[in-house]
């Protein structure tokens, strides 16, 4: 459903600050996939998301969505099919507006006209949806979102994102800013929505345990490359320990390669 | 005297509503206002002078202001210039455009033409004092505009505009082009400002290309005075506070003009007073937030 072909992203090309953030990435995401991505800081995980979402275009290579080339399509157009949650809970909601206003804006993607859609019926619908969160938010429809806690805001963002049933959702460490209890709750909700609505999902995480536990495929990224790609049965057998070993193994070989290059 | 303050406050409150939209809802400090206010005045004046109906003049002024606001938004969107600079560019260009519209003159009198005010007078003649008739007319007029704005900000489009000012990323994530929203928002805002300019010119009896100098500052002062009185997240209360802020601002200016002579103040000092007033309001609002935060902790 999404296909990246030989995608490269180079920031500040031709300057001393040149940064080759994504190197020759080829990736195919199939419908119904739940992919987790791990990797150290600066590995290019968020850059990869920005390229898929269309925040910026790749330096070279192409991106296809449902077999049509979307490489140069702006972010807001791609957003009609792609939902995205950021690490920062405040990026997903308008804090000085009420819960119901926020939900209204998110319930349907694309340009909005002069219709007044927020009425009794939609309020009932929002209340029913908010019940799924089990956070007592259904009684706070007219409260400003800034009054909610980080965990509540992130859960609300998740709920609002699935309201429009996007084809692909990108989760960029969406539980990293939350305390362990709330993080677990948001992750549970994520799993629930993903399986309930059959959403194709890509999730970046720093938690190797989560990376193994969730999803049917896992990617490990380092220095702009996908260095390890595992799925299905093989993924289920992984443990945090042999994942770390695997990481060192791959890095070591790479290191040796560098050495041979330098000695030449 | 009191009717004068109220009428002037109401006329300028339409401009204040426009400033409120850009500064508070869109979070887009738009300086086009200093040019679109006199733009509305000169368009309205020219239409009246050429003998066409007053209502057409007001409509033309609104449209002209809308186009000016749209131009600022396009400059900001397409050339990626900061919003302040985009507004200054349009404002400066409008100064020349306004003189052109007036036929290479800097001002025209409207004392012998049919205006909104003469229209009110001819209708109310014999029924009541003309000052009261003018006041009633403008109360109804501003009320309708305020209601329409409240309604607009309850529509899906209006909600999206509000969210954009708060969190542009959210709007992009919802598949809406923020560039188009900025054009719509700025056009609406400057349309209101120009409409206010046209009414002000007819009330004052002349249109002058320099009548917009410092308008943005007085508009902002009015918005802040209003916010000082009401705090709410309901759009109907916010627009009402903008209107009331405008009336209070005009009242303060009136007394500064009348009693300022006691301290050797002239009308030329009013802009200084306005600026100082904003600074004082800023300090006050800062300390207020400071206090509230302290109370919470």
Coordinates of C-alpha atoms in Angstrom, one line a residue:
Chain A
X1 CA 0.0 0.0 0.0
X2 CA 2.9 2.3 0.7
X3 CA 6.2 1.8 -1.2
X4 CA 9.4 3.7 -0.8
X5 CA 11.9 3.2 -3.7
X6 CA 15.6 4.1 -3.3
X7 CA 14.7 7.0 -1.0
X8 CA 17.5 9.3 0.1
X9 CA 17.2 12.4 2.2
X10 CA 20.2 14.7 2.6
X11 CA 19.9 17.9 4.7
X12 CA 22.1 20.9 3.9
X13 CA 23.5 19.3 0.9
X14 CA 26.8 20.7 -0.2
X15 CA 27.6 22.4 3.0
X16 CA 29.8 21.5 6.0
X17 CA 26.6 20.5 7.9
X18 CA 25.6 18.0 5.3
X19 CA 23.6 15.2 6.9
X20 CA 22.7 12.1 5.0
X21 CA 19.6 11.3 7.1
X22 CA 18.1 8.5 5.0
X23 CA 20.3 6.3 2.9
X24 CA 18.8 4.2 0.0
X25 CA 15.7 3.0 1.9
X26 CA 13.5 0.6 0.1
X27 CA 10.4 -0.3 2.1
X28 CA 7.0 -1.9 1.3
X29 CA 4.2 -1.6 3.8
X30 CA 1.3 -4.0 3.1
X31 CA -2.2 -3.4 4.1
X32 CA -3.0 -4.6 7.6
X33 CA 0.7 -4.5 8.6
X34 CA 1.6 -3.4 12.1
X35 CA 5.3 -2.4 11.9
X36 CA 7.4 -1.3 14.9
X37 CA 10.6 0.7 14.3
X38 CA 13.5 0.9 16.8
X39 CA 16.8 2.6 16.5
X40 CA 19.1 5.0 18.4
X41 CA 18.7 8.8 18.3
X42 CA 19.6 10.2 14.9
X43 CA 19.0 6.9 13.2
X44 CA 16.5 8.6 10.8
X45 CA 13.2 7.2 12.2
X46 CA 11.4 10.5 12.4
X47 CA 12.9 11.6 9.1
X48 CA 11.4 8.5 7.6
X49 CA 8.0 9.4 9.0
X50 CA 8.3 13.0 7.7
X51 CA 9.0 11.6 4.2
X52 CA 6.1 9.2 4.3
X53 CA 3.7 11.9 5.7
X54 CA 5.0 14.5 3.2
X55 CA 6.4 17.1 5.6
X56 CA 9.3 17.3 3.1
X57 CA 10.1 15.6 -0.1
X58 CA 13.0 13.1 -0.5
X59 CA 16.3 14.3 -2.1
X60 CA 16.1 11.3 -4.5
X61 CA 13.8 8.3 -4.9
X62 CA 10.0 7.9 -5.0
X63 CA 7.2 7.2 -2.7
X64 CA 4.1 5.4 -3.8
X65 CA 0.7 5.3 -2.1
X66 CA -1.7 2.7 -3.5
X67 CA 0.5 2.5 -6.6
X68 CA 0.2 6.3 -7.4
X69 CA 3.3 8.4 -7.1
X70 CA 2.9 10.9 -4.2
X71 CA 6.6 11.9 -3.9
X72 CA 5.8 15.6 -4.3
X73 CA 2.3 15.7 -2.9
X74 CA 2.1 18.2 0.0
X75 CA 1.5 17.0 3.5
X76 CA -2.1 18.2 3.8
X77 CA -3.2 16.2 0.8
X78 CA -1.5 13.0 2.0
X79 CA -3.0 13.6 5.4
X80 CA -6.4 12.5 4.0
X81 CA -5.2 8.9 4.0
X82 CA -2.5 9.1 6.7
X83 CA -3.0 9.7 10.4
X84 CA -0.1 10.7 12.6
X85 CA 0.6 11.1 16.3
X86 CA 3.6 12.9 17.7
X87 CA 5.5 12.4 20.8
X88 CA 4.4 15.8 22.1
X89 CA 0.7 15.5 23.2
X90 CA 0.1 19.1 22.5
X91 CA 0.7 18.7 18.7
X92 CA -2.4 16.7 18.2
X93 CA -5.0 19.0 19.7
X94 CA -6.0 22.6 19.7
X95 CA -5.5 23.4 23.4
X96 CA -7.6 26.5 23.7
X97 CA -10.7 24.9 22.1
X98 CA -13.2 22.5 23.7
X99 CA -13.2 18.8 23.4
X100 CA -16.2 18.7 21.1
X101 CA -14.7 21.4 18.8
X102 CA -11.5 19.4 18.5
X103 CA -13.4 16.2 17.8
X104 CA -15.6 18.0 15.2
X105 CA -12.5 19.2 13.3
X106 CA -11.0 15.7 13.3
X107 CA -14.1 13.7 12.6
X108 CA -13.8 14.2 8.8
X109 CA -10.7 14.9 6.8
X110 CA -10.3 17.6 4.1
X111 CA -11.7 21.1 3.6
X112 CA -14.6 22.1 5.7
X113 CA -17.5 24.2 4.5
X114 CA -20.0 26.5 6.2
X115 CA -22.1 23.7 7.6
X116 CA -22.8 23.5 11.3
X117 CA -22.2 19.9 12.0
X118 CA -21.8 20.1 15.7
X119 CA -25.3 19.2 17.0
X120 CA -27.0 16.9 19.4
X121 CA -26.6 13.9 17.3
X122 CA -22.8 14.4 16.8
X123 CA -22.4 15.1 20.5
X124 CA -24.1 11.8 21.3
X125 CA -21.7 10.1 18.8
X126 CA -18.7 11.8 20.4
X127 CA -19.8 10.7 23.9
X128 CA -20.2 7.2 22.7
X129 CA -16.7 7.2 21.3
X130 CA -15.2 8.8 24.4
X131 CA -16.7 6.0 26.5
X132 CA -14.1 3.8 24.8
X133 CA -11.3 5.7 26.5
X134 CA -12.8 5.0 30.0
X135 CA -11.4 8.3 31.3
X136 CA -14.6 10.1 32.2
X137 CA -14.1 12.5 29.3
X138 CA -17.6 12.0 28.0
X139 CA -18.8 14.4 30.6
X140 CA -16.3 17.0 29.7
X141 CA -17.2 17.8 26.1
X142 CA -17.2 21.6 26.7
X143 CA -14.0 21.7 28.7
X144 CA -10.9 23.1 27.0
X145 CA -8.4 20.5 26.0
X146 CA -5.6 22.3 27.9
X147 CA -7.3 21.2 31.1
X148 CA -6.6 17.5 30.3
X149 CA -3.5 15.6 31.4
X150 CA -0.9 14.5 28.9
X151 CA -2.2 10.9 29.0
X152 CA -5.8 12.1 28.4
X153 CA -4.7 14.4 25.6
X154 CA -2.7 11.6 23.9
X155 CA -5.6 9.2 24.2
X156 CA -8.0 11.8 22.8
X157 CA -5.6 12.4 19.9
X158 CA -5.6 8.7 19.2
X159 CA -9.3 8.5 19.3
X160 CA -9.7 11.6 17.1
X161 CA -7.3 10.1 14.6
X162 CA -9.2 6.9 14.2
X163 CA -12.5 8.8 13.9
X164 CA -11.7 9.5 10.2
X165 CA -10.5 5.9 9.7
X166 CA -7.2 6.7 8.0
X167 CA -5.6 4.0 5.8
X168 CA -2.2 4.3 7.4
X169 CA -1.3 5.6 10.9
X170 CA 2.1 6.7 11.9
X171 CA 2.9 6.7 15.6
X172 CA 6.1 8.6 16.5
X173 CA 6.9 7.5 20.0
X174 CA 3.5 8.5 21.0
X175 CA 3.8 7.2 24.6
X176 CA 7.4 8.5 25.3
X177 CA 6.2 11.7 27.0
X178 CA 3.8 9.8 29.4
X179 CA 4.3 8.2 32.7
X180 CA 4.4 4.3 32.6
X181 CA 0.8 3.8 33.7
X182 CA -0.6 6.2 31.1
X183 CA 1.8 4.9 28.5
X184 CA 0.5 1.4 29.0
X185 CA -3.0 2.6 28.8
X186 CA -2.4 4.5 25.5
X187 CA -0.6 1.5 24.1
X188 CA -3.5 -0.8 25.0
X189 CA -5.9 1.6 23.3
X190 CA -3.6 1.7 20.2
X191 CA -3.6 -2.1 20.0
X192 CA -7.4 -2.2 20.4
X193 CA -8.1 0.4 17.7
X194 CA -5.6 -1.1 15.3
X195 CA -7.2 -4.6 15.5
X196 CA -10.8 -3.4 15.7
X197 CA -10.6 -1.2 12.6
X198 CA -7.8 -3.1 10.8
X199 CA -5.6 -0.1 10.6
X200 CA -2.2 -0.3 8.8
X201 CA 0.2 1.0 11.4
X202 CA 3.8 2.0 11.8
X203 CA 5.1 2.7 15.3
X204 CA 8.4 4.2 16.4
X205 CA 9.4 3.2 19.9
X206 CA 12.4 3.3 22.1
X207 CA 11.2 0.4 24.2
X208 CA 12.6 -2.9 22.7
X209 CA 10.0 -4.9 24.7
X210 CA 7.2 -3.0 23.0
X211 CA 8.8 -3.3 19.6
X212 CA 8.8 -7.1 20.0
X213 CA 5.5 -7.4 21.8
X214 CA 3.4 -5.3 19.3
X215 CA 3.0 -5.8 15.6
X216 CA 3.8 -8.4 13.0
X217 CA 7.0 -6.9 11.7
X218 CA 9.9 -5.0 13.1
X219 CA 12.5 -2.7 11.6
X220 CA 15.8 -1.7 13.2
X221 CA 17.3 1.6 11.9
X222 CA 20.8 2.9 12.2
X223 CA 22.5 5.9 10.5
X224 CA 19.7 6.3 8.0
X225 CA 19.5 2.7 6.9
X226 CA 17.2 -0.2 7.7
X227 CA 19.7 -2.7 9.1
X228 CA 17.4 -5.4 10.3
X229 CA 13.9 -6.4 9.1
X230 CA 12.1 -9.2 10.7
X231 CA 8.5 -10.4 10.6
X232 CA 6.1 -13.2 11.3
X233 CA 7.3 -16.2 13.3
X234 CA 10.9 -15.1 13.4
X235 CA 9.8 -11.9 15.1
X236 CA 7.8 -13.7 17.8
X237 CA 10.9 -15.6 18.8
X238 CA 12.9 -12.5 19.5
X239 CA 13.8 -11.4 23.0
X240 CA 15.2 -8.1 24.2
X241 CA 18.5 -9.9 24.8
X242 CA 19.0 -11.4 21.4
X243 CA 17.8 -8.1 19.9
X244 CA 20.6 -6.3 21.6
X245 CA 23.0 -9.0 20.4
X246 CA 21.7 -8.7 16.9
X247 CA 22.3 -5.0 17.0
X248 CA 25.9 -5.4 18.2
X249 CA 26.5 -8.1 15.6
X250 CA 25.3 -5.9 12.7
X251 CA 27.1 -2.8 14.0
X252 CA 30.3 -4.7 14.5
X253 CA 30.4 -6.0 10.9
X254 CA 29.7 -2.5 9.8
X255 CA 32.6 -1.3 11.9
X256 CA 34.9 -3.8 10.4
X257 CA 33.9 -2.7 7.0
X258 CA 34.8 0.8 7.8
X259 CA 38.1 -0.3 9.1
X260 CA 38.9 -2.1 5.9
X261 CA 37.9 0.9 4.0
X262 CA 40.1 3.2 6.0
X263 CA 43.1 0.9 5.8
X264 CA 43.0 0.8 2.0
Chain B
X1 CA -21.8 63.3 24.3
X2 CA -22.5 59.7 25.5
X3 CA -24.3 58.9 22.2
X4 CA -21.3 60.2 20.3
X5 CA -18.9 57.9 22.2
X6 CA -21.2 54.9 21.8
X7 CA -21.7 55.5 18.1
X8 CA -18.0 56.0 17.4
X9 CA -17.2 53.0 19.6
X10 CA -19.7 50.8 17.7
X11 CA -18.4 51.9 14.3
X12 CA -14.8 51.2 15.2
X13 CA -15.9 47.9 16.9
X14 CA -16.4 46.4 13.5
X15 CA -12.7 47.1 12.9
X16 CA -11.9 45.7 16.3
X17 CA -13.7 42.5 15.4
X18 CA -11.4 42.2 12.4
X19 CA -8.3 42.8 14.5
X20 CA -9.6 40.3 17.0
X21 CA -9.9 37.6 14.2
X22 CA -6.4 38.0 13.0
X23 CA -4.6 38.6 16.4
X24 CA -6.5 36.3 18.6
X25 CA -8.1 33.6 16.5
X26 CA -5.7 33.2 13.6
X27 CA -2.6 34.2 15.6
X28 CA -1.5 36.2 12.5
X29 CA -0.5 39.8 13.5
X30 CA -1.8 41.6 10.5
X31 CA -0.7 45.1 9.8
X32 CA -2.7 45.4 6.6
X33 CA -5.3 47.0 8.8
X34 CA -3.6 50.4 8.7
X35 CA -4.1 50.4 4.9
X36 CA -7.4 48.6 4.6
X37 CA -9.2 50.9 7.0
X38 CA -8.7 54.0 4.8
X39 CA -9.1 51.7 1.7
X40 CA -12.7 51.1 2.9
X41 CA -13.2 54.8 3.5
X42 CA -12.0 55.9 0.1
X43 CA -13.9 53.2 -1.8
X44 CA -17.1 54.0 0.1
X45 CA -16.6 57.7 -0.5
X46 CA -16.0 57.3 -4.2
X47 CA -19.0 55.1 -4.7
X48 CA -21.2 57.6 -2.9
X49 CA -19.8 60.6 -4.8
X50 CA -20.4 58.9 -8.1
X51 CA -24.1 58.8 -7.1
X52 CA -24.5 55.1 -6.5
X53 CA -26.4 53.7 -3.5
X54 CA -24.8 53.8 0.0
X55 CA -25.3 50.0 0.5
X56 CA -23.3 49.4 -2.7
X57 CA -20.5 51.5 -1.3
X58 CA -20.4 49.5 1.9
X59 CA -20.4 46.2 -0.1
X60 CA -17.6 47.5 -2.3
X61 CA -15.6 48.6 0.7
X62 CA -15.9 45.2 2.3
X63 CA -14.9 43.4 -0.9
X64 CA -11.9 45.8 -1.4
X65 CA -10.7 45.1 2.1
X66 CA -11.1 41.4 1.6
X67 CA -9.0 41.5 -1.5
X68 CA -6.3 43.5 0.4
X69 CA -6.3 40.9 3.1
X70 CA -6.1 38.1 0.6
X71 CA -3.0 39.8 -1.0
X72 CA -1.3 39.9 2.4
X73 CA -2.1 36.2 2.9
X74 CA -0.8 35.2 -0.6
X75 CA 2.5 37.2 -0.1
X76 CA 2.9 35.4 3.2
X77 CA 2.0 32.0 1.8
X78 CA 3.8 31.9 -1.5
X79 CA 7.0 34.0 -0.7
X80 CA 7.4 32.6 2.8
X81 CA 7.8 36.1 4.3
X82 CA 7.0 36.6 8.0
X83 CA 3.4 37.7 8.5
X84 CA 4.4 41.1 9.9
X85 CA 6.4 42.0 6.8
X86 CA 3.6 40.7 4.4
X87 CA 1.2 43.1 6.2
X88 CA 3.6 46.0 6.1
X89 CA 4.1 45.5 2.3
X90 CA 0.4 45.5 1.6
X91 CA -0.2 48.5 3.9
X92 CA 2.4 50.6 2.3
X93 CA 1.2 49.8 -1.2
X94 CA -2.3 50.6 -0.2
X95 CA -1.3 54.2 0.7
X96 CA -0.6 54.9 -3.0
X97 CA -3.6 52.9 -4.1
X98 CA -5.9 54.9 -1.8
X99 CA -4.7 58.2 -3.2
X100 CA -5.3 56.8 -6.7
X101 CA -8.9 55.8 -5.8
X102 CA -9.6 59.3 -4.5
X103 CA -8.4 60.6 -7.9
X104 CA -4.9 61.8 -6.7
X105 CA -6.3 63.5 -3.7
X106 CA -5.5 62.9 -0.1
X107 CA -9.0 63.6 1.2
X108 CA -12.5 64.3 0.1
X109 CA -15.4 65.8 2.1
X110 CA -18.7 63.9 2.2
X111 CA -20.8 66.7 3.8
X112 CA -23.1 67.2 0.8
X113 CA -23.5 63.6 -0.2
X114 CA -26.0 60.9 0.7
X115 CA -24.4 58.8 3.4
X116 CA -25.6 56.2 5.9
X117 CA -26.0 59.0 8.4
X118 CA -28.2 61.2 6.1
X119 CA -30.2 58.1 5.3
X120 CA -30.9 57.4 9.0
X121 CA -31.8 61.1 9.5
X122 CA -34.3 61.1 6.7
X123 CA -36.0 57.9 8.0
X124 CA -36.1 59.0 11.6
X125 CA -37.1 62.6 11.0
X126 CA -39.9 63.6 13.3
X127 CA -39.8 60.3 15.1
X128 CA -36.9 60.9 17.5
X129 CA -33.7 62.8 17.9
X130 CA -31.3 62.0 15.1
X131 CA -28.5 61.1 17.6
X132 CA -30.6 58.4 19.1
X133 CA -31.7 57.1 15.7
X134 CA -28.0 56.8 14.7
X135 CA -27.2 55.0 17.9
X136 CA -30.1 52.6 17.5
X137 CA -29.1 51.9 13.9
X138 CA -25.5 51.1 14.8
X139 CA -26.5 49.0 17.7
X140 CA -28.6 46.8 15.4
X141 CA -25.9 46.9 12.6
X142 CA -23.1 45.8 14.9
X143 CA -25.3 43.2 16.6
X144 CA -26.1 41.6 13.2
X145 CA -22.4 41.5 12.3
X146 CA -21.4 40.1 15.7
X147 CA -24.1 37.4 15.4
X148 CA -23.0 36.5 11.9
X149 CA -19.4 36.1 13.1
X150 CA -20.5 34.0 16.0
X151 CA -22.4 31.8 13.6
X152 CA -19.5 31.6 11.2
X153 CA -17.1 30.5 14.0
X154 CA -19.5 27.7 14.9
X155 CA -19.4 26.2 11.4
X156 CA -16.9 23.5 10.5
X157 CA -14.9 26.0 8.5
X158 CA -14.9 28.5 11.4
X159 CA -13.8 25.8 13.9
X160 CA -11.0 24.9 11.6
X161 CA -9.9 28.5 11.4
X162 CA -9.8 28.7 15.2
X163 CA -7.8 25.5 15.5
X164 CA -5.2 26.7 12.9
X165 CA -4.4 29.7 15.0
X166 CA -3.7 27.4 17.9
X167 CA -2.0 24.5 16.2
X168 CA -1.2 24.6 12.5
X169 CA 0.2 21.1 12.5
X170 CA -3.2 19.7 13.6
X171 CA -4.9 21.4 10.7
X172 CA -2.4 20.0 8.2
X173 CA -2.8 16.5 9.7
X174 CA -6.6 16.9 9.1
X175 CA -6.0 17.3 5.4
X176 CA -6.8 21.0 5.2
X177 CA -4.5 23.4 3.3
X178 CA -3.6 26.1 5.9
X179 CA -2.7 28.6 3.0
X180 CA -6.4 28.7 1.9
X181 CA -7.5 29.1 5.5
X182 CA -5.2 32.1 5.9
X183 CA -6.6 33.7 2.8
X184 CA -10.2 33.2 4.1
X185 CA -9.3 34.5 7.5
X186 CA -7.4 37.6 6.4
X187 CA -10.0 38.5 3.8
X188 CA -12.8 38.3 6.3
X189 CA -10.8 40.4 8.8
X190 CA -9.8 43.1 6.4
X191 CA -13.2 43.1 4.9
X192 CA -14.7 44.1 8.3
X193 CA -11.9 46.6 8.8
X194 CA -12.7 48.3 5.5
X195 CA -16.4 48.3 6.2
X196 CA -15.7 50.0 9.5
X197 CA -13.5 52.5 7.6
X198 CA -16.3 53.3 5.1
X199 CA -18.8 53.9 8.0
X200 CA -16.3 56.0 9.9
X201 CA -15.7 58.2 6.9
X202 CA -19.4 58.8 6.4
X203 CA -19.9 59.5 10.1
X204 CA -17.0 61.9 10.3
X205 CA -18.0 63.5 7.0
X206 CA -14.8 63.0 5.1
X207 CA -12.5 60.3 3.8
X208 CA -8.8 60.8 4.3
X209 CA -5.9 58.5 3.2
X210 CA -4.1 59.0 6.5
X211 CA -7.1 58.1 8.7
X212 CA -5.7 54.6 9.1
X213 CA -2.4 55.6 10.9
X214 CA -2.2 53.7 14.1
X215 CA -5.6 52.0 13.7
X216 CA -4.1 48.6 14.3
X217 CA -2.7 49.8 17.7
X218 CA -6.1 51.2 18.8
X219 CA -7.8 48.0 17.6
X220 CA -5.4 45.9 19.6
X221 CA -5.9 48.2 22.7
X222 CA -9.6 47.7 22.4
X223 CA -9.3 43.9 22.1
X224 CA -7.1 43.9 25.2
X225 CA -9.4 46.1 27.2
X226 CA -12.3 43.7 26.3
X227 CA -10.2 40.7 27.3
X228 CA -9.4 42.4 30.6
X229 CA -13.1 42.5 31.4
X230 CA -14.3 39.1 30.1
X231 CA -12.4 35.8 30.1
X232 CA -14.1 32.9 28.3
X233 CA -13.6 30.2 25.7
X234 CA -17.0 31.0 24.1
X235 CA -16.8 32.9 20.8
X236 CA -20.0 34.8 21.5
X237 CA -18.5 36.3 24.7
X238 CA -15.2 37.0 23.0
X239 CA -16.8 39.0 20.2
X240 CA -19.0 40.9 22.7
X241 CA -15.9 41.7 24.7
X242 CA -14.3 43.1 21.6
X243 CA -17.3 45.4 20.9
X244 CA -17.4 46.6 24.5
X245 CA -13.6 47.1 24.6
X246 CA -13.9 49.3 21.5
X247 CA -16.6 51.5 23.2
X248 CA -14.5 51.8 26.4
X249 CA -11.5 52.7 24.3
X250 CA -13.4 55.4 22.6
X251 CA -14.6 56.7 25.9
X252 CA -11.0 56.9 27.3
X253 CA -9.9 58.7 24.1
X254 CA -12.8 61.1 24.4
X255 CA -11.9 62.1 28.0
X256 CA -8.2 62.3 27.1
X257 CA -9.2 64.8 24.4
X258 CA -11.6 66.8 26.6
X259 CA -9.7 66.9 29.8
X260 CA -6.2 66.5 28.4
X261 CA -5.9 70.2 28.0
X262 CA -5.5 70.5 31.7
X263 CA -2.2 68.8 31.5
X264 CA -1.3 70.5 28.2
X265 CA -2.1 67.4 26.2
X266 CA -3.1 67.9 22.5
X267 CA -5.0 65.5 20.2
X268 CA -1.5 64.8 18.7
X269 CA -0.6 63.0 21.9
X270 CA -3.4 60.4 21.6
X271 CA -1.3 57.9 19.7
X272 CA 1.3 58.0 22.5
X273 CA -1.4 57.5 25.1
X274 CA -2.8 54.5 23.1
X275 CA 0.6 52.9 22.9
X276 CA 1.3 53.5 26.6
X277 CA -2.2 52.1 27.4
X278 CA -1.3 48.8 25.6
X279 CA 2.0 48.6 27.5
X280 CA 0.2 49.1 30.8
X281 CA -2.4 46.5 29.9
X282 CA 0.4 44.0 28.9
X283 CA 2.1 44.5 32.3
X284 CA -1.2 44.1 34.1
X285 CA -2.1 40.9 32.2
X286 CA 1.3 39.5 32.9
X287 CA 1.0 40.1 36.6
X288 CA -2.5 38.7 36.6
X289 CA -1.3 35.4 35.1
X290 CA 1.7 35.5 37.5
X291 CA -0.7 35.7 40.4
X292 CA -2.9 33.0 39.1
X293 CA 0.0 30.6 38.6
X294 CA 1.2 31.3 42.0
X295 CA -2.2 30.5 43.4
X296 CA -2.3 27.1 41.7
X297 CA 1.1 26.0 42.9

